[in-house]
Short mmCIF file of C-alpha atoms in Angstrom, two decimals:
data_model
loop_
_atom_site.label_atom_id
_atom_site.label_comp_id
_atom_site.label_asym_id
_atom_site.label_seq_id
_atom_site.Cartn_x
_atom_site.Cartn_y
_atom_site.Cartn_z
CA MET A 1 18.63 16.98 -39.84
CA THR A 2 15.23 15.97 -41.19
CA LYS A 3 15.86 17.95 -44.38
CA GLY A 4 19.29 16.35 -44.77
CA TRP A 5 17.82 12.83 -44.44
CA SER A 6 15.11 13.68 -46.97
CA LEU A 7 17.68 14.83 -49.53
CA TYR A 8 19.96 11.86 -48.86
CA LEU A 9 17.25 9.22 -49.21
CA SER A 10 15.65 11.04 -52.15
CA GLY A 11 18.98 10.87 -53.96
CA ALA A 12 19.28 7.15 -53.21
CA THR A 13 15.70 6.58 -54.40
CA LEU A 14 16.38 8.50 -57.63
CA LEU A 15 19.48 6.35 -58.21
CA GLN A 16 17.33 3.25 -57.67
CA VAL A 17 14.84 4.44 -60.30
CA VAL A 18 17.52 5.36 -62.84
CA ALA A 19 20.07 2.57 -62.33
CA GLY A 20 18.07 -0.24 -60.71
CA HIS A 21 19.46 -2.49 -58.01
CA ALA A 22 23.12 -2.34 -57.05
CA ASP A 23 25.33 -5.03 -58.53
CA VAL A 24 27.19 -6.11 -55.39
CA GLN A 25 29.47 -8.33 -57.47
CA GLN A 26 31.20 -5.14 -58.57
CA LEU A 27 32.61 -4.94 -55.02
CA ALA A 28 34.39 -8.28 -55.33
CA PHE A 29 38.05 -8.42 -54.28
CA PRO A 30 40.12 -6.28 -54.74
CA VAL A 31 37.67 -3.46 -55.59
CA GLY A 32 35.79 -3.64 -52.30
CA ILE A 33 38.99 -3.62 -50.23
CA ALA A 34 40.35 -0.65 -52.19
CA LEU A 35 37.14 1.37 -51.80
CA GLY A 36 36.91 0.51 -48.11
CA ALA A 37 40.51 1.53 -47.47
CA ALA A 38 40.03 4.81 -49.37
CA ALA A 39 36.84 5.61 -47.43
CA LEU A 40 38.56 4.84 -44.12
CA ALA A 41 41.50 7.09 -45.03
CA ILE A 42 39.15 9.96 -45.94
CA LEU A 43 37.21 9.64 -42.69
CA PHE A 44 40.47 9.48 -40.72
CA VAL A 45 41.64 12.75 -42.29
CA LEU A 46 38.24 14.37 -41.73
CA ASP A 47 38.27 13.37 -38.06
CA ARG A 48 41.79 14.66 -37.63
CA GLU A 49 41.34 17.96 -39.49
CA GLN A 50 37.64 18.73 -38.95
CA GLY A 51 36.82 16.59 -35.93
CA GLU A 52 35.24 19.42 -33.94
CA HIS A 53 33.42 21.00 -36.87
CA ARG A 54 29.65 21.11 -36.43
CA TRP A 55 28.77 18.78 -39.29
CA ILE A 56 31.26 16.14 -38.13
CA ARG A 57 29.86 16.32 -34.60
CA VAL A 58 26.36 15.90 -36.05
CA LEU A 59 27.44 12.79 -37.98
CA ARG A 60 28.73 11.09 -34.83
CA SER A 61 26.02 12.37 -32.47
CA SER A 62 23.58 10.22 -30.53
CA ARG A 63 20.76 11.91 -32.43
CA MET A 64 22.25 10.60 -35.66
CA ALA A 65 22.39 7.12 -34.11
CA GLY A 66 18.71 7.40 -33.22
CA TRP A 67 17.75 8.40 -36.75
CA LEU A 68 19.80 5.55 -38.21
CA LEU A 69 18.30 2.93 -35.91
CA ALA A 70 14.77 4.17 -36.60
CA LEU A 71 15.22 4.25 -40.38
CA LEU A 72 16.98 0.88 -40.49
CA THR A 73 14.21 -0.66 -38.38
CA VAL A 74 11.63 0.66 -40.83
CA GLY A 75 13.77 -0.58 -43.73
CA CYS A 76 14.04 -4.07 -42.25
CA ILE A 77 10.27 -4.21 -41.66
CA VAL A 78 9.58 -3.08 -45.24
CA GLY A 79 12.18 -5.47 -46.67
CA GLY A 80 10.83 -8.37 -44.63
CA SER A 81 7.32 -7.81 -45.94
CA LEU A 82 8.38 -7.79 -49.60
CA PRO A 83 8.90 -10.95 -51.69
CA ALA A 84 12.45 -12.20 -52.17
CA GLU A 85 12.26 -11.24 -55.84
CA SER A 86 12.23 -7.56 -54.84
CA ARG A 87 15.91 -7.87 -53.76
CA PHE A 88 15.40 -5.14 -51.18
CA PRO A 89 18.84 -5.65 -49.51
CA THR A 90 20.50 -4.55 -52.79
CA SER A 91 18.28 -1.49 -53.26
CA TRP A 92 20.08 1.85 -53.15
CA PRO A 93 17.99 3.38 -50.30
CA PHE A 94 18.80 0.42 -48.01
CA ILE A 95 22.48 0.47 -49.01
CA ALA A 96 22.53 4.24 -48.36
CA LEU A 97 21.32 3.61 -44.80
CA LEU A 98 24.02 0.98 -44.21
CA VAL A 99 26.71 3.32 -45.56
CA ALA A 100 25.46 6.11 -43.28
CA LEU A 101 25.61 3.75 -40.29
CA LEU A 102 29.15 2.73 -41.23
CA VAL A 103 30.25 6.37 -41.54
CA HIS A 104 28.66 7.16 -38.15
CA LEU A 105 30.40 4.22 -36.44
CA THR A 106 33.77 5.01 -38.02
CA LEU A 107 33.73 8.67 -36.94
CA LEU A 108 32.53 7.68 -33.48
CA LEU A 109 35.32 5.11 -33.04
CA LEU A 110 38.03 7.42 -34.39
CA HIS A 111 36.93 10.18 -32.04
CA ARG A 112 36.84 7.92 -28.98
CA LEU A 113 40.25 6.40 -29.76
CA HIS A 114 41.90 9.81 -29.26
CA ARG A 115 41.47 9.42 -25.50
CA PHE A 116 41.00 5.68 -25.21
CA CYS A 117 41.14 3.98 -21.81
CA TRP A 118 40.20 0.31 -21.62
CA LYS A 119 38.63 0.55 -18.18
CA ARG A 120 36.38 3.42 -19.24
CA ASP A 121 35.93 2.68 -22.97
CA GLY A 122 36.34 -1.10 -23.24
CA THR A 123 32.61 -1.82 -23.41
CA PHE A 124 32.12 0.96 -25.95
CA LEU A 125 34.93 -0.42 -28.14
CA LEU A 126 33.64 -4.00 -28.02
CA ILE A 127 30.07 -3.06 -28.93
CA HIS A 128 30.76 -0.41 -31.55
CA GLY A 129 33.92 -2.04 -32.86
CA GLY A 130 32.21 -5.43 -33.15
CA LEU A 131 29.28 -3.88 -35.01
CA TRP A 132 31.72 -2.02 -37.29
CA ILE A 133 33.62 -5.23 -38.13
CA ALA A 134 30.40 -7.17 -38.75
CA LEU A 135 28.96 -4.41 -40.94
CA CYS A 136 32.17 -4.04 -42.98
CA SER A 137 32.43 -7.80 -43.41
CA GLY A 138 28.81 -8.06 -44.50
CA MET A 139 29.04 -5.25 -47.03
CA LEU A 140 32.42 -6.24 -48.46
CA GLY A 141 31.54 -9.93 -48.29
CA ALA A 142 28.42 -9.42 -50.41
CA GLY A 143 30.62 -8.92 -53.46
CA ASP A 144 32.80 -11.94 -52.74
CA THR A 145 30.00 -14.35 -51.85
CA GLU A 146 29.37 -16.93 -54.55
CA GLU A 147 26.69 -19.63 -54.82
CA LEU A 148 27.12 -22.46 -57.31
CA HIS A 149 24.65 -25.25 -58.06
CA LEU A 150 25.89 -28.58 -59.35
CA LEU A 151 24.56 -31.95 -60.36
CA VAL A 152 26.75 -34.68 -58.84
CA GLY A 153 26.40 -38.21 -60.20
CA ARG A 154 27.83 -41.63 -59.37
CA HIS A 155 29.83 -42.33 -62.50
CA GLU A 156 31.84 -39.21 -63.40
CA PRO A 157 33.38 -36.60 -61.08
CA VAL A 158 32.11 -33.03 -61.42
CA SER A 159 34.48 -30.05 -61.36
CA THR A 160 32.22 -27.16 -62.47
CA GLY A 161 29.04 -25.53 -61.17
CA VAL A 162 26.49 -23.01 -62.40
CA ASP A 163 26.12 -19.59 -60.77
CA GLU A 164 22.90 -17.57 -60.43
CA LYS A 165 23.44 -16.05 -63.88
CA GLY A 166 23.77 -19.44 -65.55
CA ARG A 167 27.53 -19.23 -66.05
CA LEU A 168 29.81 -22.22 -65.61
CA LYS A 169 32.37 -21.71 -62.85
CA PRO A 170 35.23 -23.99 -61.73
CA LEU A 171 34.75 -25.55 -58.31
CA GLY A 172 38.40 -26.06 -57.49
CA HIS A 173 37.42 -29.61 -56.42
CA GLU A 174 36.19 -32.84 -57.95
CA LEU A 175 32.92 -34.17 -56.53
CA GLN A 176 31.26 -37.56 -57.05
CA LEU A 177 28.24 -39.18 -55.41
CA LYS A 178 29.08 -42.36 -53.51
CA GLU A 179 25.92 -43.08 -51.51
CA PHE A 180 22.47 -41.59 -50.85
CA ARG A 181 20.22 -42.51 -47.94
CA ILE A 182 16.81 -41.62 -46.56
CA GLU A 183 16.40 -42.02 -42.79
CA THR A 184 12.80 -42.72 -41.73
CA HIS A 185 10.79 -42.29 -38.55
CA PRO A 186 10.50 -45.63 -36.69
CA ILE A 187 6.78 -45.12 -36.00
CA ASP A 188 5.20 -44.34 -39.36
CA GLY A 189 8.11 -44.78 -41.75
CA SER A 190 7.91 -41.20 -43.07
CA PRO A 191 11.18 -39.57 -44.22
CA ALA A 192 13.10 -37.97 -41.33
CA GLN A 193 16.37 -36.98 -43.00
CA TYR A 194 18.08 -37.11 -46.37
CA SER A 195 21.83 -37.66 -46.44
CA ALA A 196 24.52 -38.30 -49.01
CA THR A 197 28.12 -39.38 -48.98
CA VAL A 198 30.06 -37.42 -51.56
CA LEU A 199 33.68 -37.87 -52.57
CA VAL A 200 35.41 -34.49 -52.40
CA ASP A 201 38.77 -34.91 -54.15
CA ASN A 202 38.41 -38.64 -53.39
CA GLU A 203 37.83 -37.99 -49.68
CA PRO A 204 34.36 -39.03 -48.36
CA ALA A 205 32.18 -36.28 -46.91
CA ARG A 206 28.72 -36.76 -45.40
CA LEU A 207 26.06 -34.18 -46.15
CA ALA A 208 22.50 -33.94 -44.87
CA VAL A 209 19.69 -31.42 -45.19
CA ASN A 210 20.54 -28.45 -42.93
CA ASN A 211 23.86 -30.10 -42.14
CA PRO A 212 26.44 -28.84 -44.67
CA HIS A 213 30.02 -29.99 -45.09
CA ALA A 214 32.81 -27.40 -44.75
CA ILE A 215 35.32 -28.09 -47.51
CA ARG A 216 37.53 -25.38 -46.07
CA PRO A 217 36.97 -22.17 -44.06
CA GLY A 218 34.37 -20.02 -45.81
CA GLU A 219 33.44 -22.73 -48.33
CA ASP A 220 30.42 -24.92 -47.48
CA LEU A 221 28.67 -27.67 -49.42
CA TYR A 222 24.88 -28.10 -49.01
CA LEU A 223 22.58 -30.95 -50.03
CA MET A 224 19.61 -29.51 -51.93
CA SER A 225 17.83 -32.35 -53.78
CA PHE A 226 18.28 -35.78 -55.35
CA ASP A 227 17.13 -38.08 -58.12
CA SER A 228 13.68 -39.18 -56.89
CA ARG A 229 12.96 -41.56 -59.79
CA GLY A 230 13.15 -44.76 -57.77
CA GLU A 231 14.80 -46.00 -54.60
CA ALA A 232 16.99 -43.48 -52.75
CA ALA A 233 19.82 -45.99 -52.47
CA GLU A 234 19.89 -46.11 -56.26
CA ALA A 235 19.68 -42.33 -56.82
CA ALA A 236 21.74 -41.54 -59.90
CA PHE A 237 22.56 -38.00 -58.78
CA CYS A 238 22.05 -35.35 -56.13
CA VAL A 239 21.86 -31.58 -56.41
CA LEU A 240 24.38 -29.69 -54.28
CA GLN A 241 25.04 -26.04 -53.57
CA LEU A 242 28.54 -24.71 -53.00
CA VAL A 243 28.56 -21.45 -51.03
CA ARG A 244 31.77 -19.44 -50.84
CA GLN A 245 31.81 -16.79 -48.09
CA PRO A 246 35.40 -15.61 -47.55
CA TRP A 247 34.18 -12.93 -45.10
CA LYS A 248 32.23 -15.41 -42.98
CA TYR A 249 34.68 -15.59 -40.09
CA PRO A 250 35.44 -11.84 -39.86
CA LEU A 251 31.65 -11.37 -39.72
CA LEU A 252 31.35 -13.92 -36.91
CA THR A 253 34.27 -12.25 -35.10
CA GLY A 254 32.43 -8.93 -35.16
CA ILE A 255 29.27 -10.54 -33.79
CA VAL A 256 31.24 -12.25 -30.99
CA LEU A 257 32.89 -8.94 -30.02
CA LEU A 258 29.50 -7.23 -30.02
CA MET A 259 28.05 -9.91 -27.75
CA ALA A 260 31.08 -9.70 -25.47
CA GLY A 261 30.55 -5.95 -25.17
CA VAL A 262 26.89 -6.42 -24.27
CA ALA A 263 27.82 -9.06 -21.68
CA ARG A 264 30.47 -6.76 -20.20
CA MET A 265 27.98 -3.89 -20.01
CA MET A 266 25.42 -6.06 -18.20
CA TRP A 267 28.08 -7.46 -15.85
CA LYS A 268 29.18 -3.97 -14.81
CA GLN A 269 25.69 -2.76 -14.06
CA PRO A 270 24.88 -2.69 -10.32
#
């Protein structure tokens, strides 16, 4: 297995050197869904036709799980120690580890579902199924996630934003600044919170730092900065960030299922 991991990660590293970081935007809907469905169909056929073959049993073994957890832990430590500019989460070696974990979980779940019994396998399904849903949502959602920055003023509504590549994108809404406030500490008068009231399609919405406004499910509006050239109440504009995460709630569902499985496991222990 060590030789297999060496070849697998060496191939991913070579791809990183030749092609650079993965462009996750290429997995945007419907490409990501199509690739995911095709991969699931292939693994389903493999489990059905070759489920007891040695290499399939190796892929779903506990030893494989141990290798994956160890390598992903090392990857997370390495990625956490690198600057954000390194874009480690979109590097091919890290993506290769996530794909391997997803393949392992899928084969494990398909195999267990052949003889599924809720009383015996419920905890297993909640933990592994929740992790599978969260992992799929995170990987597929990376291509569909979009971050737009926009300058919202008092006089004219704004209907476009700028993405990370500097391209203008439609917001699907009209935004206009109505009011900006700075809340201060009563003791020393230092700023405690920045907040803004923004008209979203003529409906007022209050935003504050670390307190976004949900325009609709999976679409959140964040307050980033403001016009600091004078009094806050007279700020001519504020800088907002619109984050679209259509896979946000499937991801949260997977996490909730995972936590429910852990709770059920602890509850059943004597």
